[in-house]
GROMACS .gro file of C-alpha atoms in nm:
model
  366
    1UNK     CA    1 -19.270  17.778   0.038
    2UNK     CA    2 -19.095  17.500   0.228
    3UNK     CA    3 -19.028  17.151   0.100
    4UNK     CA    4 -19.090  16.974   0.431
    5UNK     CA    5 -19.381  16.734   0.459
    6UNK     CA    6 -19.607  16.785   0.756
    7UNK     CA    7 -19.523  16.549   1.042
    8UNK     CA    8 -19.709  16.541   1.375
    9UNK     CA    9 -19.495  16.706   1.643
   10UNK     CA   10 -19.513  16.405   1.878
   11UNK     CA   11 -19.412  16.158   1.605
   12UNK     CA   12 -19.069  15.991   1.648
   13UNK     CA   13 -18.994  16.104   1.292
   14UNK     CA   14 -19.069  16.471   1.366
   15UNK     CA   15 -18.770  16.704   1.332
   16UNK     CA   16 -18.672  16.904   1.642
   17UNK     CA   17 -18.760  17.268   1.697
   18UNK     CA   18 -18.497  17.533   1.634
   19UNK     CA   19 -18.292  17.601   1.949
   20UNK     CA   20 -18.243  17.934   2.122
   21UNK     CA   21 -17.949  18.149   2.012
   22UNK     CA   22 -17.632  18.168   2.222
   23UNK     CA   23 -17.481  18.483   2.075
   24UNK     CA   24 -17.491  18.715   1.771
   25UNK     CA   25 -17.353  18.459   1.525
   26UNK     CA   26 -17.604  18.186   1.603
   27UNK     CA   27 -17.881  18.444   1.639
   28UNK     CA   28 -17.830  18.563   1.279
   29UNK     CA   29 -17.822  18.211   1.139
   30UNK     CA   30 -18.127  18.097   1.335
   31UNK     CA   31 -18.322  18.401   1.216
   32UNK     CA   32 -18.248  18.308   0.854
   33UNK     CA   33 -18.344  17.945   0.912
   34UNK     CA   34 -18.670  18.056   1.075
   35UNK     CA   35 -18.750  18.266   0.769
   36UNK     CA   36 -18.742  18.603   0.943
   37UNK     CA   37 -18.381  18.708   0.893
   38UNK     CA   38 -18.185  18.825   0.594
   39UNK     CA   39 -17.840  18.910   0.729
   40UNK     CA   40 -17.585  18.640   0.800
   41UNK     CA   41 -17.273  18.698   1.011
   42UNK     CA   42 -16.968  18.833   0.829
   43UNK     CA   43 -16.672  18.600   0.782
   44UNK     CA   44 -16.450  18.832   0.987
   45UNK     CA   45 -16.687  18.809   1.284
   46UNK     CA   46 -16.687  18.431   1.258
   47UNK     CA   47 -16.309  18.417   1.243
   48UNK     CA   48 -16.280  18.626   1.561
   49UNK     CA   49 -16.505  18.397   1.764
   50UNK     CA   50 -16.407  18.144   2.032
   51UNK     CA   51 -16.363  17.809   1.850
   52UNK     CA   52 -16.501  17.616   2.148
   53UNK     CA   53 -16.754  17.876   2.262
   54UNK     CA   54 -17.132  17.842   2.272
   55UNK     CA   55 -17.198  18.082   1.985
   56UNK     CA   56 -16.974  17.922   1.722
   57UNK     CA   57 -17.052  17.566   1.829
   58UNK     CA   58 -17.428  17.623   1.810
   59UNK     CA   59 -17.389  17.790   1.469
   60UNK     CA   60 -17.204  17.484   1.342
   61UNK     CA   61 -17.446  17.243   1.505
   62UNK     CA   62 -17.758  17.390   1.347
   63UNK     CA   63 -17.597  17.414   1.003
   64UNK     CA   64 -17.474  17.055   1.023
   65UNK     CA   65 -17.817  16.943   1.143
   66UNK     CA   66 -17.959  17.046   0.805
   67UNK     CA   67 -17.778  16.737   0.669
   68UNK     CA   68 -17.937  16.509   0.930
   69UNK     CA   69 -18.304  16.558   1.026
   70UNK     CA   70 -18.333  16.935   0.983
   71UNK     CA   71 -18.563  17.146   1.198
   72UNK     CA   72 -18.938  17.191   1.216
   73UNK     CA   73 -19.055  17.463   0.980
   74UNK     CA   74 -18.717  17.512   0.811
   75UNK     CA   75 -18.709  17.494   0.431
   76UNK     CA   76 -18.520  17.179   0.334
   77UNK     CA   77 -18.364  17.358   0.037
   78UNK     CA   78 -18.152  17.559   0.282
   79UNK     CA   79 -17.934  17.250   0.329
   80UNK     CA   80 -17.740  17.358   0.018
   81UNK     CA   81 -17.789  17.735   0.038
   82UNK     CA   82 -17.458  17.887  -0.081
   83UNK     CA   83 -17.465  18.174   0.168
   84UNK     CA   84 -17.519  17.942   0.464
   85UNK     CA   85 -17.247  17.711   0.333
   86UNK     CA   86 -17.012  18.010   0.318
   87UNK     CA   87 -17.078  18.091   0.684
   88UNK     CA   88 -17.032  17.726   0.775
   89UNK     CA   89 -16.701  17.709   0.589
   90UNK     CA   90 -16.567  18.009   0.783
   91UNK     CA   91 -16.676  17.852   1.113
   92UNK     CA   92 -16.524  17.517   1.014
   93UNK     CA   93 -16.190  17.683   0.945
   94UNK     CA   94 -16.191  17.831   1.296
   95UNK     CA   95 -16.285  17.499   1.457
   96UNK     CA   96 -16.048  17.283   1.252
   97UNK     CA   97 -15.755  17.519   1.308
   98UNK     CA   98 -15.818  17.496   1.684
   99UNK     CA   99 -15.836  17.116   1.669
  100UNK     CA  100 -15.506  17.095   1.481
  101UNK     CA  101 -15.348  17.337   1.730
  102UNK     CA  102 -15.482  17.183   2.052
  103UNK     CA  103 -15.536  16.813   1.985
  104UNK     CA  104 -15.185  16.678   2.040
  105UNK     CA  105 -14.837  16.638   1.897
  106UNK     CA  106 -14.964  16.492   1.571
  107UNK     CA  107 -14.728  16.298   1.348
  108UNK     CA  108 -14.771  15.997   1.122
  109UNK     CA  109 -14.724  15.707   1.366
  110UNK     CA  110 -15.072  15.554   1.349
  111UNK     CA  111 -14.970  15.230   1.523
  112UNK     CA  112 -14.844  15.422   1.824
  113UNK     CA  113 -15.159  15.635   1.839
  114UNK     CA  114 -15.383  15.327   1.823
  115UNK     CA  115 -15.174  15.144   2.083
  116UNK     CA  116 -15.229  15.442   2.313
  117UNK     CA  117 -15.604  15.397   2.283
  118UNK     CA  118 -15.574  15.039   2.406
  119UNK     CA  119 -15.392  15.134   2.727
  120UNK     CA  120 -15.638  15.156   3.013
  121UNK     CA  121 -15.500  15.371   3.297
  122UNK     CA  122 -15.449  15.189   3.626
  123UNK     CA  123 -15.737  15.318   3.836
  124UNK     CA  124 -15.906  15.654   3.793
  125UNK     CA  125 -15.683  15.940   3.681
  126UNK     CA  126 -15.937  16.196   3.804
  127UNK     CA  127 -16.056  16.286   3.453
  128UNK     CA  128 -16.275  15.986   3.373
  129UNK     CA  129 -16.650  16.041   3.370
  130UNK     CA  130 -16.723  15.668   3.356
  131UNK     CA  131 -16.502  15.600   3.662
  132UNK     CA  132 -16.677  15.878   3.852
  133UNK     CA  133 -17.025  15.754   3.762
  134UNK     CA  134 -16.941  15.393   3.848
  135UNK     CA  135 -16.787  15.485   4.182
  136UNK     CA  136 -17.011  15.762   4.313
  137UNK     CA  137 -17.242  15.887   4.042
  138UNK     CA  138 -17.594  15.968   4.149
  139UNK     CA  139 -17.914  15.930   3.953
  140UNK     CA  140 -17.936  16.298   3.861
  141UNK     CA  141 -17.581  16.284   3.719
  142UNK     CA  142 -17.660  15.975   3.514
  143UNK     CA  143 -17.968  16.150   3.375
  144UNK     CA  144 -17.762  16.458   3.285
  145UNK     CA  145 -17.501  16.238   3.119
  146UNK     CA  146 -17.767  16.065   2.911
  147UNK     CA  147 -17.925  16.397   2.811
  148UNK     CA  148 -17.587  16.536   2.699
  149UNK     CA  149 -17.488  16.220   2.514
  150UNK     CA  150 -17.823  16.203   2.336
  151UNK     CA  151 -17.696  16.462   2.086
  152UNK     CA  152 -17.449  16.198   1.969
  153UNK     CA  153 -17.614  15.866   2.045
  154UNK     CA  154 -17.949  15.945   1.880
  155UNK     CA  155 -17.755  15.986   1.554
  156UNK     CA  156 -17.498  15.722   1.645
  157UNK     CA  157 -17.302  15.598   1.343
  158UNK     CA  158 -17.488  15.823   1.097
  159UNK     CA  159 -17.195  16.056   1.012
  160UNK     CA  160 -16.961  15.760   0.979
  161UNK     CA  161 -17.160  15.642   0.678
  162UNK     CA  162 -17.047  15.949   0.484
  163UNK     CA  163 -16.698  15.800   0.461
  164UNK     CA  164 -16.809  15.469   0.306
  165UNK     CA  165 -16.815  15.584  -0.061
  166UNK     CA  166 -16.470  15.736  -0.005
  167UNK     CA  167 -16.315  15.402   0.088
  168UNK     CA  168 -16.244  15.086  -0.108
  169UNK     CA  169 -16.150  14.724  -0.054
  170UNK     CA  170 -16.068  14.612   0.300
  171UNK     CA  171 -16.137  14.953   0.451
  172UNK     CA  172 -16.484  14.975   0.300
  173UNK     CA  173 -16.574  14.615   0.385
  174UNK     CA  174 -16.457  14.654   0.744
  175UNK     CA  175 -16.637  14.984   0.789
  176UNK     CA  176 -16.964  14.846   0.659
  177UNK     CA  177 -16.932  14.534   0.875
  178UNK     CA  178 -16.906  14.744   1.191
  179UNK     CA  179 -17.180  14.982   1.079
  180UNK     CA  180 -17.410  14.686   1.014
  181UNK     CA  181 -17.393  14.606   1.385
  182UNK     CA  182 -17.441  14.972   1.482
  183UNK     CA  183 -17.762  14.975   1.281
  184UNK     CA  184 -17.904  14.668   1.450
  185UNK     CA  185 -17.789  14.396   1.206
  186UNK     CA  186 -18.113  14.441   1.013
  187UNK     CA  187 -18.346  14.468   1.314
  188UNK     CA  188 -18.491  14.812   1.385
  189UNK     CA  189 -18.536  14.746   1.757
  190UNK     CA  190 -18.161  14.675   1.789
  191UNK     CA  191 -18.036  14.990   1.615
  192UNK     CA  192 -17.800  15.147   1.868
  193UNK     CA  193 -17.973  15.485   1.844
  194UNK     CA  194 -18.299  15.310   1.937
  195UNK     CA  195 -18.130  15.133   2.229
  196UNK     CA  196 -18.017  15.472   2.358
  197UNK     CA  197 -18.369  15.611   2.319
  198UNK     CA  198 -18.488  15.316   2.530
  199UNK     CA  199 -18.220  15.401   2.788
  200UNK     CA  200 -18.346  15.759   2.804
  201UNK     CA  201 -18.704  15.645   2.852
  202UNK     CA  202 -18.590  15.413   3.130
  203UNK     CA  203 -18.426  15.711   3.302
  204UNK     CA  204 -18.738  15.923   3.274
  205UNK     CA  205 -18.597  16.143   2.997
  206UNK     CA  206 -18.764  16.267   2.680
  207UNK     CA  207 -18.621  16.046   2.404
  208UNK     CA  208 -18.725  16.268   2.115
  209UNK     CA  209 -18.443  16.353   1.876
  210UNK     CA  210 -18.277  16.685   1.958
  211UNK     CA  211 -18.481  16.737   2.273
  212UNK     CA  212 -18.182  16.841   2.488
  213UNK     CA  213 -17.994  17.063   2.243
  214UNK     CA  214 -18.084  17.381   2.431
  215UNK     CA  215 -17.949  17.256   2.765
  216UNK     CA  216 -17.631  17.089   2.634
  217UNK     CA  217 -17.303  17.274   2.701
  218UNK     CA  218 -17.078  17.389   2.419
  219UNK     CA  219 -16.835  17.103   2.492
  220UNK     CA  220 -17.106  16.849   2.404
  221UNK     CA  221 -17.182  17.032   2.079
  222UNK     CA  222 -16.811  17.025   1.989
  223UNK     CA  223 -16.803  16.644   2.022
  224UNK     CA  224 -17.083  16.605   1.767
  225UNK     CA  225 -16.965  16.889   1.543
  226UNK     CA  226 -16.620  16.736   1.507
  227UNK     CA  227 -16.777  16.411   1.394
  228UNK     CA  228 -16.991  16.594   1.138
  229UNK     CA  229 -16.695  16.803   1.018
  230UNK     CA  230 -16.482  16.497   0.953
  231UNK     CA  231 -16.768  16.304   0.795
  232UNK     CA  232 -16.889  16.570   0.552
  233UNK     CA  233 -16.552  16.649   0.396
  234UNK     CA  234 -16.384  16.399   0.168
  235UNK     CA  235 -16.048  16.563   0.237
  236UNK     CA  236 -16.088  16.467   0.606
  237UNK     CA  237 -16.170  16.100   0.544
  238UNK     CA  238 -15.856  15.994   0.727
  239UNK     CA  239 -15.953  16.199   1.032
  240UNK     CA  240 -16.301  16.042   1.028
  241UNK     CA  241 -16.144  15.695   1.030
  242UNK     CA  242 -15.924  15.803   1.323
  243UNK     CA  243 -16.229  15.928   1.510
  244UNK     CA  244 -16.421  15.609   1.434
  245UNK     CA  245 -16.129  15.398   1.559
  246UNK     CA  246 -16.113  15.595   1.883
  247UNK     CA  247 -16.483  15.549   1.951
  248UNK     CA  248 -16.478  15.176   1.882
  249UNK     CA  249 -16.150  15.092   2.059
  250UNK     CA  250 -16.217  15.289   2.378
  251UNK     CA  251 -16.586  15.208   2.407
  252UNK     CA  252 -16.580  14.864   2.567
  253UNK     CA  253 -16.416  14.940   2.908
  254UNK     CA  254 -16.603  15.270   2.947
  255UNK     CA  255 -16.932  15.102   2.860
  256UNK     CA  256 -16.866  14.834   3.122
  257UNK     CA  257 -16.823  15.102   3.389
  258UNK     CA  258 -17.136  15.286   3.279
  259UNK     CA  259 -17.340  14.966   3.284
  260UNK     CA  260 -17.220  14.906   3.640
  261UNK     CA  261 -17.308  15.265   3.733
  262UNK     CA  262 -17.663  15.219   3.605
  263UNK     CA  263 -17.703  14.892   3.792
  264UNK     CA  264 -17.574  15.053   4.111
  265UNK     CA  265 -17.826  15.336   4.072
  266UNK     CA  266 -18.106  15.084   4.022
  267UNK     CA  267 -18.179  15.170   3.659
  268UNK     CA  268 -18.407  14.952   3.455
  269UNK     CA  269 -18.303  14.679   3.208
  270UNK     CA  270 -18.331  14.901   2.898
  271UNK     CA  271 -18.091  15.154   3.045
  272UNK     CA  272 -17.840  14.882   3.126
  273UNK     CA  273 -17.878  14.707   2.790
  274UNK     CA  274 -17.735  14.993   2.583
  275UNK     CA  275 -17.397  14.981   2.755
  276UNK     CA  276 -17.396  14.602   2.801
  277UNK     CA  277 -17.442  14.575   2.424
  278UNK     CA  278 -17.140  14.799   2.363
  279UNK     CA  279 -16.915  14.601   2.596
  280UNK     CA  280 -16.943  14.292   2.378
  281UNK     CA  281 -16.988  14.447   2.034
  282UNK     CA  282 -16.707  14.700   2.053
  283UNK     CA  283 -16.457  14.443   2.181
  284UNK     CA  284 -16.506  14.264   1.847
  285UNK     CA  285 -16.517  14.587   1.645
  286UNK     CA  286 -16.179  14.694   1.783
  287UNK     CA  287 -15.992  14.431   1.583
  288UNK     CA  288 -16.188  14.494   1.263
  289UNK     CA  289 -16.128  14.868   1.285
  290UNK     CA  290 -15.758  14.837   1.356
  291UNK     CA  291 -15.664  14.573   1.101
  292UNK     CA  292 -15.923  14.619   0.825
  293UNK     CA  293 -16.047  14.979   0.832
  294UNK     CA  294 -15.725  15.157   0.930
  295UNK     CA  295 -15.497  14.894   0.778
  296UNK     CA  296 -15.691  14.889   0.452
  297UNK     CA  297 -15.709  15.269   0.426
  298UNK     CA  298 -15.336  15.318   0.480
  299UNK     CA  299 -15.251  15.035   0.244
  300UNK     CA  300 -15.438  15.225  -0.028
  301UNK     CA  301 -15.353  15.580   0.083
  302UNK     CA  302 -15.046  15.590   0.309
  303UNK     CA  303 -15.041  15.969   0.280
  304UNK     CA  304 -15.346  15.985   0.509
  305UNK     CA  305 -15.156  15.862   0.816
  306UNK     CA  306 -15.124  16.211   0.967
  307UNK     CA  307 -15.498  16.268   0.928
  308UNK     CA  308 -15.578  15.939   1.102
  309UNK     CA  309 -15.361  16.050   1.394
  310UNK     CA  310 -15.538  16.389   1.390
  311UNK     CA  311 -15.875  16.213   1.418
  312UNK     CA  312 -15.755  16.007   1.714
  313UNK     CA  313 -15.600  16.300   1.899
  314UNK     CA  314 -15.880  16.547   1.825
  315UNK     CA  315 -16.138  16.300   1.956
  316UNK     CA  316 -15.944  16.265   2.279
  317UNK     CA  317 -15.918  16.642   2.306
  318UNK     CA  318 -16.288  16.726   2.268
  319UNK     CA  319 -16.394  16.433   2.485
  320UNK     CA  320 -16.152  16.560   2.748
  321UNK     CA  321 -16.305  16.907   2.737
  322UNK     CA  322 -16.652  16.762   2.787
  323UNK     CA  323 -16.539  16.527   3.064
  324UNK     CA  324 -16.364  16.804   3.256
  325UNK     CA  325 -16.674  17.024   3.229
  326UNK     CA  326 -16.905  16.750   3.358
  327UNK     CA  327 -16.679  16.651   3.646
  328UNK     CA  328 -16.610  17.008   3.757
  329UNK     CA  329 -16.982  17.076   3.781
  330UNK     CA  330 -17.075  16.751   3.952
  331UNK     CA  331 -16.793  16.768   4.204
  332UNK     CA  332 -16.912  17.118   4.285
  333UNK     CA  333 -17.262  16.984   4.350
  334UNK     CA  334 -17.418  17.170   4.056
  335UNK     CA  335 -17.574  17.081   3.724
  336UNK     CA  336 -17.346  17.049   3.420
  337UNK     CA  337 -17.629  17.160   3.192
  338UNK     CA  338 -17.717  17.511   3.083
  339UNK     CA  339 -18.052  17.459   3.253
  340UNK     CA  340 -18.098  17.175   3.507
  341UNK     CA  341 -18.335  16.895   3.414
  342UNK     CA  342 -18.680  16.904   3.564
  343UNK     CA  343 -18.787  16.590   3.750
  344UNK     CA  344 -18.976  16.357   3.520
  345UNK     CA  345 -19.172  16.044   3.588
  346UNK     CA  346 -18.943  15.743   3.572
  347UNK     CA  347 -19.023  15.426   3.385
  348UNK     CA  348 -18.886  15.216   3.671
  349UNK     CA  349 -18.904  15.228   4.052
  350UNK     CA  350 -18.603  15.389   4.218
  351UNK     CA  351 -18.386  15.154   4.421
  352UNK     CA  352 -18.146  15.379   4.603
  353UNK     CA  353 -17.790  15.267   4.662
  354UNK     CA  354 -17.730  15.195   5.033
  355UNK     CA  355 -17.487  15.487   5.060
  356UNK     CA  356 -17.712  15.738   4.885
  357UNK     CA  357 -17.890  15.854   5.202
  358UNK     CA  358 -17.558  15.905   5.382
  359UNK     CA  359 -17.415  16.107   5.092
  360UNK     CA  360 -17.725  16.323   5.067
  361UNK     CA  361 -17.720  16.388   5.442
  362UNK     CA  362 -17.350  16.477   5.428
  363UNK     CA  363 -17.412  16.729   5.150
  364UNK     CA  364 -17.692  16.896   5.346
  365UNK     CA  365 -17.476  16.929   5.653
  366UNK     CA  366 -17.176  17.062   5.462
   0.00000   0.00000   0.00000
């Protein structure tokens, strides 16, 4: 017997369907969640898996999702099933060890790490998705980008709330002040997750929560899984603050480029509004996060400095993995998704950029 209330499948509140497995680890876990499996993967098998691979990242994603909206037909009591939590803990160890190993030099110099976030490179360094999309991105690439990012933006700011009861004083007040804006300042239509759903609709995408999980590459899952990992564990509260700071401080210039990319592609006003909103809001949030959230946390708990740096560097690392994957595919003229998107009816008329016909003709002729 499940504890989930019946919700119409087409309702915005409906949980997503379980995804397809991507390997033996995720296959075992999905079978248990679906009610037809009894054997979970052994800890040794989990520890031998690729920390950034599809199988481990999907395993983590579906187990973390039990703490968000869950899945259609999955017993809600499984959120705290001790056997599933044991598998998740083994997978988290693999992922966190890789993040500590690969993220960067580490250290305790938070001011230096934050200053690095505020340095915009002169021009495009060849690894920036937002520069690529602003300069030459095509509509199909913008739609793929929105589909991939929907795994994060349709739960935007949710995992950051887990850190609030673990903070006090200035850090807590600053965190809640920024989150208040993320959740629409009391207006449901202005919640940032809703603004992104509106963007997706404007681009002719399906805005239902979790709709594009099956087509998203492992690198996109890792971005969301890292956020959930840091948010769910009190011991990683410093890393969550570092992640939060990275998102807020780096968002404004990237959002400006993405808004310009959408305008150049002729996207509708809802698609443009999401990024326009972030240009202004995150420029203000940057100061609150730096001086109140980080400053307040380290005033209370200076021993968390190394974890704040870890959060900053790990966020840069996983975002870099995703960016390199997207750009390699797009520059090769192929989809960055596991399965390309099917054309869908757009909510706005296409206004092609003047150079679009020339670029398409050049691709056809080699």
